[in-house]
Tab-separated table of C-alpha atoms in Angstrom:
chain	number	residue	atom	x	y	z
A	1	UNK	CA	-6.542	36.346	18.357
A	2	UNK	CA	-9.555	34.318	16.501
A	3	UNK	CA	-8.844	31.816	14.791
A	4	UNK	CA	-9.509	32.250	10.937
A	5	UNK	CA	-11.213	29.778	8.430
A	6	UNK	CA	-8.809	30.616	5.806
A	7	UNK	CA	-5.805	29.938	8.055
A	8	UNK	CA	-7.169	26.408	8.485
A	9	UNK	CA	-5.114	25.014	5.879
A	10	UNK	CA	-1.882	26.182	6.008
A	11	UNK	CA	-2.066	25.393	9.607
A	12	UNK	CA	-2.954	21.765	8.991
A	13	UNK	CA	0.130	22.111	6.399
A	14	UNK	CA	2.297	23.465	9.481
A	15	UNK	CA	0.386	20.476	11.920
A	16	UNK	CA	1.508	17.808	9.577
A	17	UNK	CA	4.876	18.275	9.335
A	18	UNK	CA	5.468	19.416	5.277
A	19	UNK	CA	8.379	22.160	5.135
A	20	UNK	CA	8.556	23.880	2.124
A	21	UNK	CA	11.194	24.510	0.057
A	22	UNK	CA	13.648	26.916	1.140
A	23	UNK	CA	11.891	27.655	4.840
A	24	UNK	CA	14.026	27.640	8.050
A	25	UNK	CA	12.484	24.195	9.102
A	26	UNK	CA	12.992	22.534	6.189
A	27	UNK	CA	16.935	23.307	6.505
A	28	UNK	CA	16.479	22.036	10.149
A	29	UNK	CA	15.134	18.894	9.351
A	30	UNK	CA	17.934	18.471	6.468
A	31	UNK	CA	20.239	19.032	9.467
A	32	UNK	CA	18.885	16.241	10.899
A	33	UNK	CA	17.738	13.824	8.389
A	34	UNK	CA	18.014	10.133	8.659
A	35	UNK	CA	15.933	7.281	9.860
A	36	UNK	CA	15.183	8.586	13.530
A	37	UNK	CA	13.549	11.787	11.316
A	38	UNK	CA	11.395	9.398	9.146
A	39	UNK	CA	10.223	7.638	12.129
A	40	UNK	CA	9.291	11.251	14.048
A	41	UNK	CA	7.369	12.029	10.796
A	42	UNK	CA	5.265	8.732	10.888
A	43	UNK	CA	4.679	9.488	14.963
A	44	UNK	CA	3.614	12.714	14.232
A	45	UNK	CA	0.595	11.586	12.339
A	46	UNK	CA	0.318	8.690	14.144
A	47	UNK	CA	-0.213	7.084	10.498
A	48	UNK	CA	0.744	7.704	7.148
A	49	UNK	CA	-1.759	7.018	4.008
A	50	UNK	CA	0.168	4.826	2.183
A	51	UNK	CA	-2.342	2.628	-0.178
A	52	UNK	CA	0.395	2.818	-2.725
A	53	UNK	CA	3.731	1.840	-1.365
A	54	UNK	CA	5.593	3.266	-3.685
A	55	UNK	CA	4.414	7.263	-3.478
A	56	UNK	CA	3.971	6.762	0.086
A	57	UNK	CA	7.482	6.716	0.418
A	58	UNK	CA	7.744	10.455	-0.666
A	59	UNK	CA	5.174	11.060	1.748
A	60	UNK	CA	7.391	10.332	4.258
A	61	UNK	CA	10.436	11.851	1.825
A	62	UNK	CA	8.685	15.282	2.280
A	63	UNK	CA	7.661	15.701	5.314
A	64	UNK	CA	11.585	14.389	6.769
A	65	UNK	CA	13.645	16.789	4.306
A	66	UNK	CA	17.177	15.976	3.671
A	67	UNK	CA	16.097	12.026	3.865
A	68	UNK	CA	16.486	9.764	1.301
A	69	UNK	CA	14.563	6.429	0.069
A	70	UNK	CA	17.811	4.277	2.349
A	71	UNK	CA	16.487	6.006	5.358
A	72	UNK	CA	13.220	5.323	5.025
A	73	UNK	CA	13.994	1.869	3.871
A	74	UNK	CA	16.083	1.603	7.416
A	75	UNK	CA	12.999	2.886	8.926
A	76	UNK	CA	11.222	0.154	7.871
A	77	UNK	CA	14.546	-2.270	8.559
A	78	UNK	CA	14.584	-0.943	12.156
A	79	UNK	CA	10.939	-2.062	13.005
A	80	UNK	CA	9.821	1.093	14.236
A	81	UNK	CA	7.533	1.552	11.360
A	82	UNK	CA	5.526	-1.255	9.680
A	83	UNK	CA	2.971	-0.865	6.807
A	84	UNK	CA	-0.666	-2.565	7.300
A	85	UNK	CA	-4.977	-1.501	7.899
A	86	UNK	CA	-5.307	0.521	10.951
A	87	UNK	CA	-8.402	1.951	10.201
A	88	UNK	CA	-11.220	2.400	7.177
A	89	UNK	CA	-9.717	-0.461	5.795
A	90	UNK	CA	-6.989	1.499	4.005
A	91	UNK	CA	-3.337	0.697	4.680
A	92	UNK	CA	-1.244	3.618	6.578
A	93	UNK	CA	2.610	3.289	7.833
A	94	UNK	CA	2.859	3.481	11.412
A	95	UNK	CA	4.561	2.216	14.490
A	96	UNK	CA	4.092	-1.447	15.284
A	97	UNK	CA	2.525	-0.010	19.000
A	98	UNK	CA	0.638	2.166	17.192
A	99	UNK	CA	-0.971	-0.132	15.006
A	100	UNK	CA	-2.178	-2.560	17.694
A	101	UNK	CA	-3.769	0.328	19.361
A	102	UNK	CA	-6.034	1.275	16.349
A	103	UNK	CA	-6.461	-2.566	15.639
A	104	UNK	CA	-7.852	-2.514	19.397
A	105	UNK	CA	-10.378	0.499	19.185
A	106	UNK	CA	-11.170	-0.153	15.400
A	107	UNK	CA	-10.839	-3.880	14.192
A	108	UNK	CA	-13.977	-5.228	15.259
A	109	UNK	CA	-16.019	-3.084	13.845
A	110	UNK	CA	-14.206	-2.681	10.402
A	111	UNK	CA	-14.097	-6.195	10.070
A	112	UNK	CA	-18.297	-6.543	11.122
A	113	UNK	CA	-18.526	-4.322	7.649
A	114	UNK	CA	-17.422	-6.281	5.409
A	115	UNK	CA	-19.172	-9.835	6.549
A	116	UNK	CA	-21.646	-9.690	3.107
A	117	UNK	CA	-18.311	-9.108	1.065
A	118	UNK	CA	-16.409	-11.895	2.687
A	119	UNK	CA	-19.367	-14.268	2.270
A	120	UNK	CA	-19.825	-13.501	-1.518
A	121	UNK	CA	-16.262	-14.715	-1.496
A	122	UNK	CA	-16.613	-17.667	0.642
A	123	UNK	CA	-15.104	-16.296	3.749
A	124	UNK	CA	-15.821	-17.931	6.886
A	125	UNK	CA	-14.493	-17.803	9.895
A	126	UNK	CA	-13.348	-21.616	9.668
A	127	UNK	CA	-11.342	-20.240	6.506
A	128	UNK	CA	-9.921	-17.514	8.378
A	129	UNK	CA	-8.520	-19.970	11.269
A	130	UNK	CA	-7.325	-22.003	9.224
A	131	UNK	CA	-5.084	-19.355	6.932
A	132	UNK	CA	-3.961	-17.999	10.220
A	133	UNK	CA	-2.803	-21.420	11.404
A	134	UNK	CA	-0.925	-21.505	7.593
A	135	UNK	CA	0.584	-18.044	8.338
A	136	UNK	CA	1.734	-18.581	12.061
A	137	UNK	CA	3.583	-21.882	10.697
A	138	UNK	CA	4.887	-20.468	7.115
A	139	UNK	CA	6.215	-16.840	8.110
A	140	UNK	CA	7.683	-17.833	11.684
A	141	UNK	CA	11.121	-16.666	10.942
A	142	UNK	CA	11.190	-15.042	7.394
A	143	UNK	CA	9.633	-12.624	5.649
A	144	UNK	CA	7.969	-13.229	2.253
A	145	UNK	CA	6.258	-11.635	-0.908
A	146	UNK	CA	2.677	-11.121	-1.435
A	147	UNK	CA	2.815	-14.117	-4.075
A	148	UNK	CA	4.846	-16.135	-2.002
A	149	UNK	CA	2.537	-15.996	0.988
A	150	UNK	CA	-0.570	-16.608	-1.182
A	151	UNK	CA	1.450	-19.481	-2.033
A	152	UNK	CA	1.593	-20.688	1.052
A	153	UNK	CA	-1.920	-20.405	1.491
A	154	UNK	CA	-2.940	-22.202	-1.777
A	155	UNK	CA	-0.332	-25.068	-0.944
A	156	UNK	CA	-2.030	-25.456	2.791
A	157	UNK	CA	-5.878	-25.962	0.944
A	158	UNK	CA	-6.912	-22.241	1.186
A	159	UNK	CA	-7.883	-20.893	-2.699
A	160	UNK	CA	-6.804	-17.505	-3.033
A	161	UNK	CA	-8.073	-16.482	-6.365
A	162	UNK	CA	-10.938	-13.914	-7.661
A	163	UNK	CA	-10.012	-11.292	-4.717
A	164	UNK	CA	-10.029	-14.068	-1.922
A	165	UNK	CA	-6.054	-13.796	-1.337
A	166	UNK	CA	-6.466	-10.100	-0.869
A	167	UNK	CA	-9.044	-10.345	1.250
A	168	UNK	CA	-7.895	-12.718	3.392
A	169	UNK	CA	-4.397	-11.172	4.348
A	170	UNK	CA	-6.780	-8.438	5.181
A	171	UNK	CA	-8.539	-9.773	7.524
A	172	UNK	CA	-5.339	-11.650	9.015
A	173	UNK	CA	-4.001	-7.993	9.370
A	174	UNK	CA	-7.220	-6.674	11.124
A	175	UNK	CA	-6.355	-9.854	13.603
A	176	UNK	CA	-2.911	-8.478	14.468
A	177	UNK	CA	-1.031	-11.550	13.135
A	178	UNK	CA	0.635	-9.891	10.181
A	179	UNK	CA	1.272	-6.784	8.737
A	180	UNK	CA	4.184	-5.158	5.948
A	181	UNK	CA	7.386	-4.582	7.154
A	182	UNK	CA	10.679	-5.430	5.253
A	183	UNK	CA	11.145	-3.365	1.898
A	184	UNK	CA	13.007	-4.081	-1.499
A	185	UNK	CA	12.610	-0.892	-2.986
A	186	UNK	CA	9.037	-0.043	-3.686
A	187	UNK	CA	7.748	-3.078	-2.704
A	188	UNK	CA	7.418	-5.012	0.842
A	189	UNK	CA	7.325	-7.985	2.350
A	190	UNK	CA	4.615	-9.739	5.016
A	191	UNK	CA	6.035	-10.809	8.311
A	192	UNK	CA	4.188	-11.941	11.483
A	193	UNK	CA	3.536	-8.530	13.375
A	194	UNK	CA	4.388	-9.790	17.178
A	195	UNK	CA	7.742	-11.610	15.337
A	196	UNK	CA	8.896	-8.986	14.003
A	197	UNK	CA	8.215	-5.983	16.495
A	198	UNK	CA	7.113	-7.739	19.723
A	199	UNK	CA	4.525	-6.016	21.449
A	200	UNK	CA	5.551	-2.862	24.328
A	201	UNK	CA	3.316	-1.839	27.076
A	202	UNK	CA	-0.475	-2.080	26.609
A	203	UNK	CA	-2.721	0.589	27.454
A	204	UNK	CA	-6.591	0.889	28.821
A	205	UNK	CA	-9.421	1.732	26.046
A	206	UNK	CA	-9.882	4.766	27.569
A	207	UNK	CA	-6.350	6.029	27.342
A	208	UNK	CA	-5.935	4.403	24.016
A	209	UNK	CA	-8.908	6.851	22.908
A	210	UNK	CA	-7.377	9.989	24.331
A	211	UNK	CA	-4.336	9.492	23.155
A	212	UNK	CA	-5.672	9.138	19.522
A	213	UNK	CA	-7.450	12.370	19.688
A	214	UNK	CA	-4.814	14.050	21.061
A	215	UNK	CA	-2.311	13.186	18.270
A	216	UNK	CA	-4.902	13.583	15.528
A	217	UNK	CA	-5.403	16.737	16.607
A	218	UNK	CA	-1.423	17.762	17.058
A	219	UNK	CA	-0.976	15.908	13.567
A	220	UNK	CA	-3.886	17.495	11.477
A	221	UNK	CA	-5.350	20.385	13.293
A	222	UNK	CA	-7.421	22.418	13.108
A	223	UNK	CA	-9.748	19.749	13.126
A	224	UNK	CA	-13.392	18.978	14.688
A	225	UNK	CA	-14.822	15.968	16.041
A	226	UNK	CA	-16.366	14.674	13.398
A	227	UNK	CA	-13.253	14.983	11.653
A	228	UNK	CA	-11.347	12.386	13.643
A	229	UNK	CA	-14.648	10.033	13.607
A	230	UNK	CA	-14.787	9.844	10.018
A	231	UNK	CA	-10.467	9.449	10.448
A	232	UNK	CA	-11.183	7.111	12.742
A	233	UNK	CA	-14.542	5.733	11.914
A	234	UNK	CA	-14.862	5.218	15.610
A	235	UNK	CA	-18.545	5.576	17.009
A	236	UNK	CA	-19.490	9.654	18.348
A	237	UNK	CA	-20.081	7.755	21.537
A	238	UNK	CA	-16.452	6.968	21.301
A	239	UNK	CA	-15.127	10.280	19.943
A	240	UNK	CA	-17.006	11.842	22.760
A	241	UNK	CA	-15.330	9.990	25.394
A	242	UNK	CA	-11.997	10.604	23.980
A	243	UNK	CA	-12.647	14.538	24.160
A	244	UNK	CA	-13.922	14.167	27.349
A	245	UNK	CA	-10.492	12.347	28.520
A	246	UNK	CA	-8.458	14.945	26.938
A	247	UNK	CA	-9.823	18.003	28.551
A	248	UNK	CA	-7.598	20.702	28.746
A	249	UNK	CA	-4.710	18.987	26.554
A	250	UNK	CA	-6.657	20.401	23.584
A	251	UNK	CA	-8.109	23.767	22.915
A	252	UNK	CA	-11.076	25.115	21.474
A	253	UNK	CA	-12.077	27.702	18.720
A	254	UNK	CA	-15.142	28.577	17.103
A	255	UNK	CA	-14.894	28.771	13.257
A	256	UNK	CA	-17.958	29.222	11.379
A	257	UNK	CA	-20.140	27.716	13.997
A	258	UNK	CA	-18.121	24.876	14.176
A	259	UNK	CA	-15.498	23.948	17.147
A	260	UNK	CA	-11.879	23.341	15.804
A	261	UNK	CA	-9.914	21.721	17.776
A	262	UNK	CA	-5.552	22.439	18.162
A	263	UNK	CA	-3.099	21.840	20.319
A	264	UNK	CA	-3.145	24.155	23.119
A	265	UNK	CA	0.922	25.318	22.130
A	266	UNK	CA	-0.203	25.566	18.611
A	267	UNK	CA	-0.114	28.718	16.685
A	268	UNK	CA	-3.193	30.469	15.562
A	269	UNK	CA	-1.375	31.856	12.762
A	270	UNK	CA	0.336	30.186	10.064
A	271	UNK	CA	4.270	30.810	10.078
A	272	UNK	CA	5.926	31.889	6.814
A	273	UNK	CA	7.907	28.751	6.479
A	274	UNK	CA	3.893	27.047	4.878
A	275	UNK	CA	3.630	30.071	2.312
A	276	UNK	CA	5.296	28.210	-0.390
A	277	UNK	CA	4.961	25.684	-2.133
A	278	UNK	CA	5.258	21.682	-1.797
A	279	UNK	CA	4.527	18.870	-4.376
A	280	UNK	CA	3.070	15.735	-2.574
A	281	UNK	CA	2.242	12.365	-3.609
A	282	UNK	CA	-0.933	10.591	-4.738
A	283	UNK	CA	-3.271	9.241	-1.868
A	284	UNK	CA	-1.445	12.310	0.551
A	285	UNK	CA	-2.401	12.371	4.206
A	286	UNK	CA	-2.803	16.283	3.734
A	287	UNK	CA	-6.123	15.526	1.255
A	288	UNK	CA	-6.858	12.091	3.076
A	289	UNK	CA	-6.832	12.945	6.954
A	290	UNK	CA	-9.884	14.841	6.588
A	291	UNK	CA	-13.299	14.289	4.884
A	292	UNK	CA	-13.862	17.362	3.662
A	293	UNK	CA	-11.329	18.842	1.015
A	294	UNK	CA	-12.400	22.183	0.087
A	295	UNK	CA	-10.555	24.022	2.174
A	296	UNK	CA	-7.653	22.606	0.382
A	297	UNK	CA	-8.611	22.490	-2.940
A	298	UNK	CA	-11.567	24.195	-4.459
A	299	UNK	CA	-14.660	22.439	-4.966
A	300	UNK	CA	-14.760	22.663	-9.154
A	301	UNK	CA	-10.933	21.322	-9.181
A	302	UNK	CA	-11.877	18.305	-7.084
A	303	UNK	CA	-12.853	16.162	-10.125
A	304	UNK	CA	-9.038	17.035	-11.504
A	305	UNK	CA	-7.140	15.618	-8.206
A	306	UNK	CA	-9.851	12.609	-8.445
A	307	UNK	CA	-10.741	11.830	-11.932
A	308	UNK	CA	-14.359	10.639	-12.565
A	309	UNK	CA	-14.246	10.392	-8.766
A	310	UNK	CA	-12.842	7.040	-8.805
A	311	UNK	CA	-11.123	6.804	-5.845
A	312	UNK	CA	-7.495	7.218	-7.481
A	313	UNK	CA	-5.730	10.695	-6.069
A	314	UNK	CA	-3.472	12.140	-7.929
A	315	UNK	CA	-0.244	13.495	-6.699
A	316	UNK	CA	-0.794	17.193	-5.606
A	317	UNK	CA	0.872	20.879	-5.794
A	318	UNK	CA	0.381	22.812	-3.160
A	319	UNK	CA	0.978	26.142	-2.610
A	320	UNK	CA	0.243	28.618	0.614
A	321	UNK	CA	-2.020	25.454	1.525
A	322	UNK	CA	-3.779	25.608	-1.706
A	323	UNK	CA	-3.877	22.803	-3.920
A	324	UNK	CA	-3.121	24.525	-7.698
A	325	UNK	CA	-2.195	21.715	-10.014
A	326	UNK	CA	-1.452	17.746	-10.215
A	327	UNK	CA	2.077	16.365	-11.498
A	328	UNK	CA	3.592	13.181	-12.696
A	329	UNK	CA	6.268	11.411	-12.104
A	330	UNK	CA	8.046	8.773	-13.906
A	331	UNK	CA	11.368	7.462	-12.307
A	332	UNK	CA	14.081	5.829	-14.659
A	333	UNK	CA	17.404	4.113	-13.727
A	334	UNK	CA	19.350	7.411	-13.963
A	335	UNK	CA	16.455	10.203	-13.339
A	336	UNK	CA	13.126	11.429	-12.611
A	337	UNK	CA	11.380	12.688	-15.299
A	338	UNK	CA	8.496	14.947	-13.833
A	339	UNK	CA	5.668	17.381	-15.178
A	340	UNK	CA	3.053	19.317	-13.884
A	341	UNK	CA	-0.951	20.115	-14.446
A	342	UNK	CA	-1.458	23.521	-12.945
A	343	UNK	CA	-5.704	23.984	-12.645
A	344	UNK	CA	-4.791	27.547	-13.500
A	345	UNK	CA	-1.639	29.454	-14.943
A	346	UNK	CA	1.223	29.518	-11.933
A	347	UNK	CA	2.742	32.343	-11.202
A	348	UNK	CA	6.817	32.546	-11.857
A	349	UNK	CA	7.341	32.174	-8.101
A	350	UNK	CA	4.814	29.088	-7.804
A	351	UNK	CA	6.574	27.345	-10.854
A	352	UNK	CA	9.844	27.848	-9.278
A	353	UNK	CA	9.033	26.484	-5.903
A	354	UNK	CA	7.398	23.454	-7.362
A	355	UNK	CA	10.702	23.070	-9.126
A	356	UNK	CA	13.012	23.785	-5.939
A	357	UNK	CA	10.395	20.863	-4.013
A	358	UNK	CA	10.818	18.192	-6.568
A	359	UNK	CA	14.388	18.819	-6.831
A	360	UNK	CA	14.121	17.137	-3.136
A	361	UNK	CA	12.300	14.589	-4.850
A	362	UNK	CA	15.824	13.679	-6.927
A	363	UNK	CA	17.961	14.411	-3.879
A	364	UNK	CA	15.765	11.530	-2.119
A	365	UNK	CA	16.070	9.334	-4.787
A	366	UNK	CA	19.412	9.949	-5.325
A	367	UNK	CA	18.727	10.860	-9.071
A	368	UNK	CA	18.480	14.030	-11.759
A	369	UNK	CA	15.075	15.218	-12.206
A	370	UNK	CA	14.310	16.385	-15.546
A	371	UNK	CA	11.150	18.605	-16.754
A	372	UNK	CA	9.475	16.981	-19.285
A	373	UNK	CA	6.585	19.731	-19.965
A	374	UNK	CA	6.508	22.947	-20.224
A	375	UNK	CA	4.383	24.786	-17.165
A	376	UNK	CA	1.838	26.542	-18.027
């Protein structure tokens, strides 16, 4: 059977991991929820947008149902998962392996990008040595707060102010010598990456780049190449090597004159368990993984998930692999006080599936969620 455009994204709904309320999976991951099922949620994407800490926890929250924010905090606690800039310069959870991986195939030439920038700031490479040396020395046992470790920096003779600080733990990360891995609650702490989750076995560039592909493609698929270079922003000289490697492990369908790639024991069909409905967090891998959103959300509703296009996503409803509305969330010491946008008037079983998915949201924050607005 063909594989269909319009199945495309409830499949990549079904690829990522996000059960909906009330489907069989979902009550088998709540059978199984707890740190190991965080951890299998982060492998399964190989990495996790998570610009903003704080709603990238639900991220993880809703595609590891039954979980709550002290299992993904012992996640973290465990060192399995760590929190720093794989790729495109944008920070993702992901294994500590994992990470050095990406850092191998994409750190050079993420870093080469942004040479002008770090010169307008008075970024040299001589500064960069010498706020490693700072780090190595200052971290080596602990773990401490953004401000602390700019302190650190400022009280060794490297000025961290107008964007410099930022910039330069950055760059540190792209080296491999730190990264985000303690938490205290929605915020985390630095730590020295080979400290706190020495490094396991190393692999060859070449399978480095097959593997990559291969779990992009089990993670987000149906995808095409292009997809994973812009996921990637690895070189088509690259990408093309990686398919090469992977041969048979993936499989092949033409869609609208374009190949889509899936795993070869993937479904060409979605299952009924991605017909409902799912509300997901700002920045969401399920937008974000891919560089084309309209088969997500429809082109004229783009501006309302990205307002004036500035590069701020809002939190998403999703339903049958549509996106139909934004929503809010404010959390308080004793609930969560949550309402909705729809783009369009919901019907009564869309509004009550958005309600039965952020009453997950309370169960993983271990408070009351209260409707604050009316949906329309």
């Amino acid at each position: 059977m063909a594989l269909r455009s319009a199945d495309i994204p409830r499949l990549r709904l079904e690829a990522q991991g996000v059960a909906v309320s009330g489907s069989d999976r979902r009550r088998e991951h709540e059978a199984a929820a707890g740190a190991d099922s965080v951890i299998d949620a982060v492998d399964r994407l190989v990495a996790v947008q998570a610009q903003d800490f704080g709603q990238s926890l639900w991220a993880l929250g809703a595609r590891a149902p039954g979980t709550t924010l002290h299992d993904v905090e012992a996640a973290f606690e465990s060192r399995r998962i760590v929190r720093s800039w794989p790729m495109r310069g944008t920070l993702h959870i992901l294994s500590p392996d994992d990470l050095r991986a990406v850092l191998a195939l994409t750190a050079e030439r993420t870093v080469a990008g942004t040479r002008t920038r770090h010169r307008a700031l008075g970024l040299d490479e001589d500064v960069f040595a010498r706020a490693s040396a700072i780090l190595r020395e200052g971290l080596a046992g602990r773990s401490l707060e953004r401000d602390e470790v700019l302190g650190l920096l400022e009280s060794g003779g490297v000025e961290t102010g107008g964007q410099r600080g930022m910039h330069l733990l950055w760059r540190l990360a792209h080296d491999g010598l730190v990264c985000w891995g303690p938490t205290e609650g929605t915020r985390q702490r630095m730590v020295l990456l080979d400290e706190w989750a020495p490094p396991g076995e190393e692999h060859g560039r070449d399978q480095t780049l097959r593997g990559l592909l291969v779990r992009y493609v089990a993670g987000h698929g149906p995808v095409t190449l292009r997809d994973f270079a812009w996921w990637t922003k690895l070189t088509m000289k690259d990408v093309t090597r990686a398919r090469e490697l992977a041969g048979d492990e993936l499989a092949e369908h033409e869609v609208d004159g374009r190949i889509q790639l899936i795993a070869p024991d993937a479904p060409e069909r979605p299952q009924r368990a991605s017909s409902g409905v799912v509300a997901l967090p700002s920045f969401d891998e399920y937008l974000l993984g891919y560089p084309d959103r309209t088969p997500m959300v429809r082109e004229e509703w783009l501006d309302r998930v990205v307002p004036g296009a500035n590069g701020l996503f809002l939190p998403i409803v999703v339903a049958a692999g549509q996106v139909v509305g934004t929503w809010r969330r404010r959390i308080e010491p004793t609930r969560i006080r949550v309402s909705a946008q729809p783009f369009e008037p919901w019907s009564e079983s869309v509004r009550r599936g958005f309600e039965r998915h952020v009453a997950g949201l309370g169960r993983f924050f271990g408070l009351a969620v209260e409707h604050v607005e009316s949906l329309r």
